[in-house]
Amino acid sequence: RLRPAMFGNILVVGGTANLPGLRDRLQMEIQALAPAGTAVRVVVPGEHRPEFSAWLGATRQLDQWQVSRERYHELGPDRIVAHFDQLK
């Protein structure tokens, strides 16, 4: 059930994504490996340079992962660990 969704949403990021023909080659090779009738879609992000895409995606989550020194001392280590366990 999850596999078709994963085959249909492959995102290539990093400096290697800039190699000429990489997206097309991955599309062709993964399609050959996928079960018959499975739609394969390989995407290289166009709005930003692909070498920064992973970093940009992570920065959207940064607010959840930041803890100030004051907040750490206010809550204590056990509650901070519990907070991060909930984010997984």
Coordinates of C-alpha atoms in Angstrom, one line a residue:
R1 CA 0.0 0.0 0.0
L2 CA 2.8 2.4 0.8
R3 CA 5.2 1.3 -2.0
P4 CA 3.2 2.8 -4.9
A5 CA 3.1 6.1 -3.1
M6 CA 6.9 6.0 -2.6
F7 CA 7.6 5.0 -6.2
G8 CA 5.4 8.0 -7.3
N9 CA 7.2 10.5 -5.1
I10 CA 10.9 10.2 -5.5
L11 CA 12.7 13.5 -4.8
V12 CA 16.4 13.8 -5.8
V13 CA 18.3 16.4 -3.8
G14 CA 21.9 17.3 -3.2
G15 CA 24.6 18.4 -5.6
T16 CA 24.4 15.2 -7.5
A17 CA 20.9 16.1 -8.6
N18 CA 22.6 18.7 -11.0
L19 CA 24.2 16.0 -13.1
P20 CA 22.9 16.1 -16.7
G21 CA 20.5 13.3 -17.4
L22 CA 20.4 11.9 -13.8
R23 CA 16.7 12.4 -13.3
D24 CA 15.8 10.7 -16.6
R25 CA 18.2 7.8 -15.9
L26 CA 16.8 7.3 -12.4
Q27 CA 13.3 7.4 -13.8
M28 CA 14.1 4.7 -16.4
E29 CA 16.0 2.4 -14.0
I30 CA 13.5 2.6 -11.2
Q31 CA 10.6 2.1 -13.5
A32 CA 12.3 -1.1 -14.7
L33 CA 12.6 -2.4 -11.1
A34 CA 9.1 -1.4 -10.0
P35 CA 6.2 -3.8 -10.1
A36 CA 4.3 -3.8 -13.4
G37 CA 1.7 -1.0 -13.6
T38 CA 3.4 1.1 -10.9
A39 CA 3.7 4.8 -11.7
V40 CA 7.2 6.1 -11.0
R41 CA 7.9 9.8 -10.7
V42 CA 11.3 11.2 -10.1
V43 CA 11.5 14.9 -9.4
V44 CA 14.4 17.4 -9.0
P45 CA 13.3 20.5 -7.2
G46 CA 13.1 23.5 -9.5
E47 CA 12.2 26.3 -7.2
H48 CA 15.5 26.1 -5.3
R49 CA 18.9 24.8 -6.1
P50 CA 18.8 21.0 -5.4
E51 CA 22.0 21.1 -3.3
F52 CA 20.1 23.2 -0.7
S53 CA 16.8 21.4 -0.8
A54 CA 17.4 19.0 2.2
W55 CA 18.7 22.0 4.3
L56 CA 15.6 24.1 3.3
G57 CA 13.3 21.3 4.2
A58 CA 14.9 20.9 7.6
T59 CA 14.7 24.6 8.4
R60 CA 10.9 24.4 8.2
Q61 CA 11.0 22.0 11.2
L62 CA 13.6 24.0 13.1
D63 CA 11.1 25.8 15.4
Q64 CA 9.9 22.5 16.8
W65 CA 13.5 21.4 17.6
Q66 CA 14.8 24.6 19.2
V67 CA 15.0 24.8 23.0
S68 CA 16.4 27.8 24.7
R69 CA 18.7 27.5 27.7
E70 CA 16.1 29.2 29.8
R71 CA 13.4 26.7 28.7
Y72 CA 15.7 23.8 29.3
H73 CA 16.4 24.9 32.9
E74 CA 12.7 25.7 33.4
L75 CA 11.5 22.2 32.3
G76 CA 14.5 20.0 33.1
P77 CA 16.1 17.3 31.1
D78 CA 13.4 14.7 31.5
R79 CA 10.6 16.9 30.1
I80 CA 12.8 18.0 27.3
V81 CA 13.5 14.4 26.3
A82 CA 9.8 13.7 26.5
H83 CA 9.1 16.7 24.2
F84 CA 11.5 15.4 21.6
D85 CA 10.2 11.9 21.8
Q86 CA 6.8 13.3 20.8
L87 CA 8.2 14.9 17.7
K88 CA 9.4 11.6 16.2

